XYZ file of N, CA and C in Angstrom:
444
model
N 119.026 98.349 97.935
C 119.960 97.796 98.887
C 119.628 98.191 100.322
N 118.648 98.670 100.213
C 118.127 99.241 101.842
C 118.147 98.022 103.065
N 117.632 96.514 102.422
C 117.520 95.713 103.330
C 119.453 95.287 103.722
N 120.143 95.816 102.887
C 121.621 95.112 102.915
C 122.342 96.303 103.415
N 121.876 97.060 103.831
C 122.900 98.357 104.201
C 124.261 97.992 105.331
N 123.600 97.064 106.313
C 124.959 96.844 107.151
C 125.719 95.622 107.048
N 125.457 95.085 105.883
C 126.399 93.773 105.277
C 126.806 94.349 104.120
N 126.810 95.199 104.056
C 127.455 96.022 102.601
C 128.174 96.587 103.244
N 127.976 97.392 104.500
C 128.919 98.277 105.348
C 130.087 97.366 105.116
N 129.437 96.212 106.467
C 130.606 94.833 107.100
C 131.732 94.422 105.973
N 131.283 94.177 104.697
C 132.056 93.903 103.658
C 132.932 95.000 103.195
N 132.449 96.175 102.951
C 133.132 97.178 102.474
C 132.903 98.613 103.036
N 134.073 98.317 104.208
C 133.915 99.482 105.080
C 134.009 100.978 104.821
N 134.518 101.243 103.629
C 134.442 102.696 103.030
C 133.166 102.901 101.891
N 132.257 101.792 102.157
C 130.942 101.974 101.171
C 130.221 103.145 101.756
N 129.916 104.498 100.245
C 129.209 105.246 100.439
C 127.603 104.640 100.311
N 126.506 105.495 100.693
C 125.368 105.087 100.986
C 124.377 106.514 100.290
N 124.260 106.704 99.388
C 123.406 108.140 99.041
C 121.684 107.848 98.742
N 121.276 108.210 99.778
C 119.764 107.726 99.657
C 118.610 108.887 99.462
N 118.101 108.597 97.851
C 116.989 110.025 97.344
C 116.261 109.318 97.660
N 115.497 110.459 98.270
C 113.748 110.866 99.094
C 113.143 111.609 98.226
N 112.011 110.882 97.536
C 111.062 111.766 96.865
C 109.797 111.888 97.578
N 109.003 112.848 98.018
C 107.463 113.098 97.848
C 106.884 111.878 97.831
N 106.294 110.779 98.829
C 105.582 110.019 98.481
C 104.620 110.389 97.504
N 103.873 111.240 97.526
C 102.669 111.513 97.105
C 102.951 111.620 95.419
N 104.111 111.651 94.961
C 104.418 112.004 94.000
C 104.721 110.881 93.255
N 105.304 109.907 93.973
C 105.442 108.379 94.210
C 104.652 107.866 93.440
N 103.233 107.737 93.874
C 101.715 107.326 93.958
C 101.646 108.006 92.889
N 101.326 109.354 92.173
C 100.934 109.898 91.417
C 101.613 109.294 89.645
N 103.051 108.995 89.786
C 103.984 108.344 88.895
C 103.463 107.243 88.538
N 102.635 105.987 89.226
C 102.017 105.210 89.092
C 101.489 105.167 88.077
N 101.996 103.774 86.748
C 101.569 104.045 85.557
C 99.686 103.243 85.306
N 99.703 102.558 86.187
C 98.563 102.192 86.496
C 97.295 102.749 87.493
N 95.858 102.329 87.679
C 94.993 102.966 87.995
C 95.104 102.470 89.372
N 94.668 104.137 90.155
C 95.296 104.297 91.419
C 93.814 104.098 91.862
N 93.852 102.930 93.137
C 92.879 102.565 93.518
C 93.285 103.115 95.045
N 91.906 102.430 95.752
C 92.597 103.022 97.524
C 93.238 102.539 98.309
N 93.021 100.998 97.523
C 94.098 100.426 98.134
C 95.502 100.361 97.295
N 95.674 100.269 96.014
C 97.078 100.746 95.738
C 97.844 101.847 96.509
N 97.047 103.000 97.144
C 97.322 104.162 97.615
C 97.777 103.551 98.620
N 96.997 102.945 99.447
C 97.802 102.390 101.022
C 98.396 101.809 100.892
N 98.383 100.446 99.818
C 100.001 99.874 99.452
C 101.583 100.569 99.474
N 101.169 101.677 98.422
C 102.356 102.557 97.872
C 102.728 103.438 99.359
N 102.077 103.707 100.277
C 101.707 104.830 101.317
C 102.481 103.813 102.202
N 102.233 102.779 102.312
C 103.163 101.741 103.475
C 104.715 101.493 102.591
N 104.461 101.504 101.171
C 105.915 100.967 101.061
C 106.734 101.992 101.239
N 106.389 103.076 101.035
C 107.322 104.367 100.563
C 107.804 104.596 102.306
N 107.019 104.677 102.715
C 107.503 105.111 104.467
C 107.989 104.069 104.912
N 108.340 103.263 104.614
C 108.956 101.820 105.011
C 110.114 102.332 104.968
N 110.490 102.315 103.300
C 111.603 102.209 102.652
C 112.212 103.652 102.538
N 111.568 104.781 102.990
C 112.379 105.957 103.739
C 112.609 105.771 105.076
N 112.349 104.901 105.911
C 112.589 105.114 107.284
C 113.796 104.332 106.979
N 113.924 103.122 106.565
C 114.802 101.956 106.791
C 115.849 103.208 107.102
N 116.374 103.388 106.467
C 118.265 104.006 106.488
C 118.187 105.004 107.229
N 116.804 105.465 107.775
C 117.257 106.543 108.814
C 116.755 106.190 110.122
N 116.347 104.740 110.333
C 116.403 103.918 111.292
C 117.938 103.542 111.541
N 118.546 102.994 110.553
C 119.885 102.603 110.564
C 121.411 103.406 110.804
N 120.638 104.689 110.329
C 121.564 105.913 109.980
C 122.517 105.779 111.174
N 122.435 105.510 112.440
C 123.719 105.423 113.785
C 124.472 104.520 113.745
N 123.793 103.179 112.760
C 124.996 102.049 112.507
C 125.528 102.413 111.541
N 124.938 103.036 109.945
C 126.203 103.049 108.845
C 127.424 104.609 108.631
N 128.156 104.111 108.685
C 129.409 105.266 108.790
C 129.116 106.156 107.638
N 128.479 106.248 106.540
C 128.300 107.074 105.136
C 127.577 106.478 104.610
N 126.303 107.764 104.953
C 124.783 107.811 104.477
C 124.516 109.655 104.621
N 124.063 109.461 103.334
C 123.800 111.042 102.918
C 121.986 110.977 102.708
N 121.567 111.258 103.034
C 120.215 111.512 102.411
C 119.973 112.953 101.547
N 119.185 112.805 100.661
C 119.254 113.678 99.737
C 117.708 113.794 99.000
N 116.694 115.289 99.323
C 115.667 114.858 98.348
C 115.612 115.098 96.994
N 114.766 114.323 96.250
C 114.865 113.847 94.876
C 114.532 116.340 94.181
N 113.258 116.991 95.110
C 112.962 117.676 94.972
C 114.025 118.749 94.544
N 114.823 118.841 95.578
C 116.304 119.882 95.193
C 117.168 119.205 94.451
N 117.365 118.205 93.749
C 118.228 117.523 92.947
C 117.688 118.154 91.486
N 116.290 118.318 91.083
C 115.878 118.316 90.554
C 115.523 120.019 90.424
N 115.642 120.495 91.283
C 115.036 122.032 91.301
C 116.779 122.413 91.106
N 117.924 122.397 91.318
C 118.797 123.263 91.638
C 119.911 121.759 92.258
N 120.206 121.131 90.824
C 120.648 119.848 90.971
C 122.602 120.236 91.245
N 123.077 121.248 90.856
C 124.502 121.397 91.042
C 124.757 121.354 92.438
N 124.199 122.583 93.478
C 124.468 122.305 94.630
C 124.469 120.670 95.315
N 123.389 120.360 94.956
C 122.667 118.595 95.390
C 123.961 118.031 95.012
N 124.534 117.962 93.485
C 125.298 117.143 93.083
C 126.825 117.590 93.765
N 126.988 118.816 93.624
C 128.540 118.564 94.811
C 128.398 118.274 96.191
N 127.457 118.379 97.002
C 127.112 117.737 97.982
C 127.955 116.136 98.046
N 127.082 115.232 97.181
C 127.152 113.882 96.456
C 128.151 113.987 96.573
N 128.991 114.616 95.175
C 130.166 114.553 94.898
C 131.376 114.502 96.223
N 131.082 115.527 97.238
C 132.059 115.675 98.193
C 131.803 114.527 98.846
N 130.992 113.747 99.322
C 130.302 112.706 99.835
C 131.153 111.464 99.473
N 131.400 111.352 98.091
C 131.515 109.954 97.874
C 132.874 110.232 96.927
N 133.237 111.189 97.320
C 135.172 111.762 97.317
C 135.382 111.329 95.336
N 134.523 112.252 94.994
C 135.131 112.206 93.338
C 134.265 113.702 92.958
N 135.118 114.250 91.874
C 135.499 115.556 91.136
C 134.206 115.667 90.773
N 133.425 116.907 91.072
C 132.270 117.801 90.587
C 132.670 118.066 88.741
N 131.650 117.412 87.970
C 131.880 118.170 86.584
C 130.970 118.287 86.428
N 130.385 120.143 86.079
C 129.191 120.516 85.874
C 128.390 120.094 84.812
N 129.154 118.941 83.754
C 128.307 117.980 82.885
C 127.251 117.106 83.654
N 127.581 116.866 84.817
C 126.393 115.952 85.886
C 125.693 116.841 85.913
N 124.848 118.026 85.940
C 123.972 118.917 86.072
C 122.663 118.512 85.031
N 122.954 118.468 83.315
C 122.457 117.805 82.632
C 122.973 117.297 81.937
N 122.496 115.898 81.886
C 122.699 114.683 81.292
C 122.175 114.307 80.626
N 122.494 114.484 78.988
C 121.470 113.669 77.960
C 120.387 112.767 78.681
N 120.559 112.159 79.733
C 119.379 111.224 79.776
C 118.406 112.100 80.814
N 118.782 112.760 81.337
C 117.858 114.126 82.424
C 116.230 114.213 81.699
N 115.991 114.813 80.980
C 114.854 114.874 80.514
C 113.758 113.771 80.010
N 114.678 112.455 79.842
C 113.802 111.024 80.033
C 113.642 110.425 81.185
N 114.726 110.394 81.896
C 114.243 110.188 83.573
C 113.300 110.942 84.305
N 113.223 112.268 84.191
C 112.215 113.072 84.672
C 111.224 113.184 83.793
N 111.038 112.080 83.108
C 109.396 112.383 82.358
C 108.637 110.913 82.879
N 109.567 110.257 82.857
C 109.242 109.104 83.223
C 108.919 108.787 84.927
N 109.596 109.590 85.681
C 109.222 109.833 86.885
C 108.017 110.768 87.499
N 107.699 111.095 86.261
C 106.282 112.491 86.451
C 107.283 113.434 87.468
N 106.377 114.757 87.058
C 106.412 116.113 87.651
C 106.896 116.335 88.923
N 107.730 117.587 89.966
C 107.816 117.350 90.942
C 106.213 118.012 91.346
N 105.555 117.799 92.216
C 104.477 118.089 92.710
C 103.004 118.138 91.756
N 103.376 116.857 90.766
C 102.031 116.356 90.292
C 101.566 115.784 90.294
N 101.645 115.349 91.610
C 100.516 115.063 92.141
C 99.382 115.542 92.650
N 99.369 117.101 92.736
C 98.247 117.779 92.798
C 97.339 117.757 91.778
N 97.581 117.552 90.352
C 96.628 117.397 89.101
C 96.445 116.162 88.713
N 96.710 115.110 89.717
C 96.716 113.495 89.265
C 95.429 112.928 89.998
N 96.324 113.461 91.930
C 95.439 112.219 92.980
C 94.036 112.924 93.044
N 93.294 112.107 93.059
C 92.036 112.361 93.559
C 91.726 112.557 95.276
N 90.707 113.327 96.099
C 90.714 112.819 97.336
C 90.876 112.293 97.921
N 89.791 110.849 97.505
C 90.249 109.862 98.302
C 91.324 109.237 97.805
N 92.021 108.962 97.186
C 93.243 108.478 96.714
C 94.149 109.610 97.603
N 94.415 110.338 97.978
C 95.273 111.269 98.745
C 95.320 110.967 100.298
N 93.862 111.010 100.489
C 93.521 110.418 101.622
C 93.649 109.281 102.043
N 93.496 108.279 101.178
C 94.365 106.856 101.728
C 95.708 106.911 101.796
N 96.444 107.607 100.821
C 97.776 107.426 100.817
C 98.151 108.178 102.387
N 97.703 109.515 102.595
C 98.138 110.161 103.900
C 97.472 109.339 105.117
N 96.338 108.242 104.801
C 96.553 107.609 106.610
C 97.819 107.390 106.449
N 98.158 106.268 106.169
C 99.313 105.393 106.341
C 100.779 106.131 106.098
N 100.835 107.319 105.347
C 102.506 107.731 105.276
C 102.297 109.383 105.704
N 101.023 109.470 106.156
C 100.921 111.212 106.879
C 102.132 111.482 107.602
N 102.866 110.547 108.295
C 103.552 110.547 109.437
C 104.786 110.950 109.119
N 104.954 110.487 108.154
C 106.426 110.286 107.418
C 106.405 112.090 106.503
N 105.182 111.577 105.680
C 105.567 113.042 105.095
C 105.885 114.303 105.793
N 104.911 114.381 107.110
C 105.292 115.386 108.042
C 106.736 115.265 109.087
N 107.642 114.334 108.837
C 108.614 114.263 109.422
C 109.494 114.876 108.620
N 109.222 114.086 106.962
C 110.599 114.970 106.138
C 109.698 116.325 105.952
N 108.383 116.944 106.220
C 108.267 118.532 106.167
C 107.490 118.246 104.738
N 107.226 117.242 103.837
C 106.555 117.799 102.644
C 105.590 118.069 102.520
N 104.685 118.185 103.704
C 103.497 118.880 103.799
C 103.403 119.970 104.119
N 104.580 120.623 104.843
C 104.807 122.020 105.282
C 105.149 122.567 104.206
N 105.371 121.641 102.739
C 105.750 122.540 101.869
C 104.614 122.589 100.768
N 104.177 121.588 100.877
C 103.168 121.136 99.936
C 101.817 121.017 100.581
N 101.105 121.224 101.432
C 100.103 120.818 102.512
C 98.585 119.918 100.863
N 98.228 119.270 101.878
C 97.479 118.086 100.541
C 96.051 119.267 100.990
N 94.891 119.162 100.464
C 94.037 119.460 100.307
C 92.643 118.561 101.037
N 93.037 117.762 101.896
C 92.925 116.678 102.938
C 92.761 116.888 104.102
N 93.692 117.837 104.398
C 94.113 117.720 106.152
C 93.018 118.259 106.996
């Protein structure tokens, strides 16, 4: 809904907006298919696209939380009452794990495996095009690629 964020507002002015940020690189790595260099710059333009949108927008919509996928996943209770206070309904520490938790996160690959996936140049294409971005949300300050 990223392209509809302020006609979703316009329509429904108490619409919450909770938008997870994962690791491009991790993105790319999830990729169930063979990661070429240009899939890499594909995935590397869409992902920074579609993280900027809402924080391009973020001064027009009244409730937008951004949230990364990384601490949801590392230490998901805090993340989830966050949410919870956010979008004004009751914390139950059953949202922490969820029977389906361990199929969503397998299916999404590893947080930071993309270090045993991308290849060089596959890293390296992906960081021309979304270097910019990753170093804005810091995931290179946390993760630095083997590239730079």
């Amino acid at each position: 809904y990223l392209k509809r964020m302020r006609r979703i507002q316009r329509a429904l002015t108490e619409a919450r907006f909770v938008h997870v940020v994962r690791d491009g690189r991790d993105t790319l790595a999830a990729r169930p298919a063979e990661i070429t260099t240009g899939a890499a710059i594909a995935t590397g333009q869409r992902w920074s696209k579609r993280v900027r949108a809402p924080r391009v927008q973020a001064h027009l919509i009244n409730h937008l939380l951004e949230v990364r996928y990384e601490d949801l996943v590392a230490d998901p209770e805090p993340v989830l009452g966050r949410v919870c206070e956010f979008i004004e309904l009751d914390f139950d520490p059953a949202m922490v794990d969820p029977p389906e938790r361990a199929r969503i996160e397998a299916a999404l690959g590893p947080v930071g495996g993309w270090r045993g996936r991308l290849e060089p140049g596959q890293l390296e294409a992906f960081e021309e095009v979304a270097g910019p971005m990753l170093d804005e949300l810091g995931y290179r300050d946390r993760a630095p690629s083997a590239v730079r």
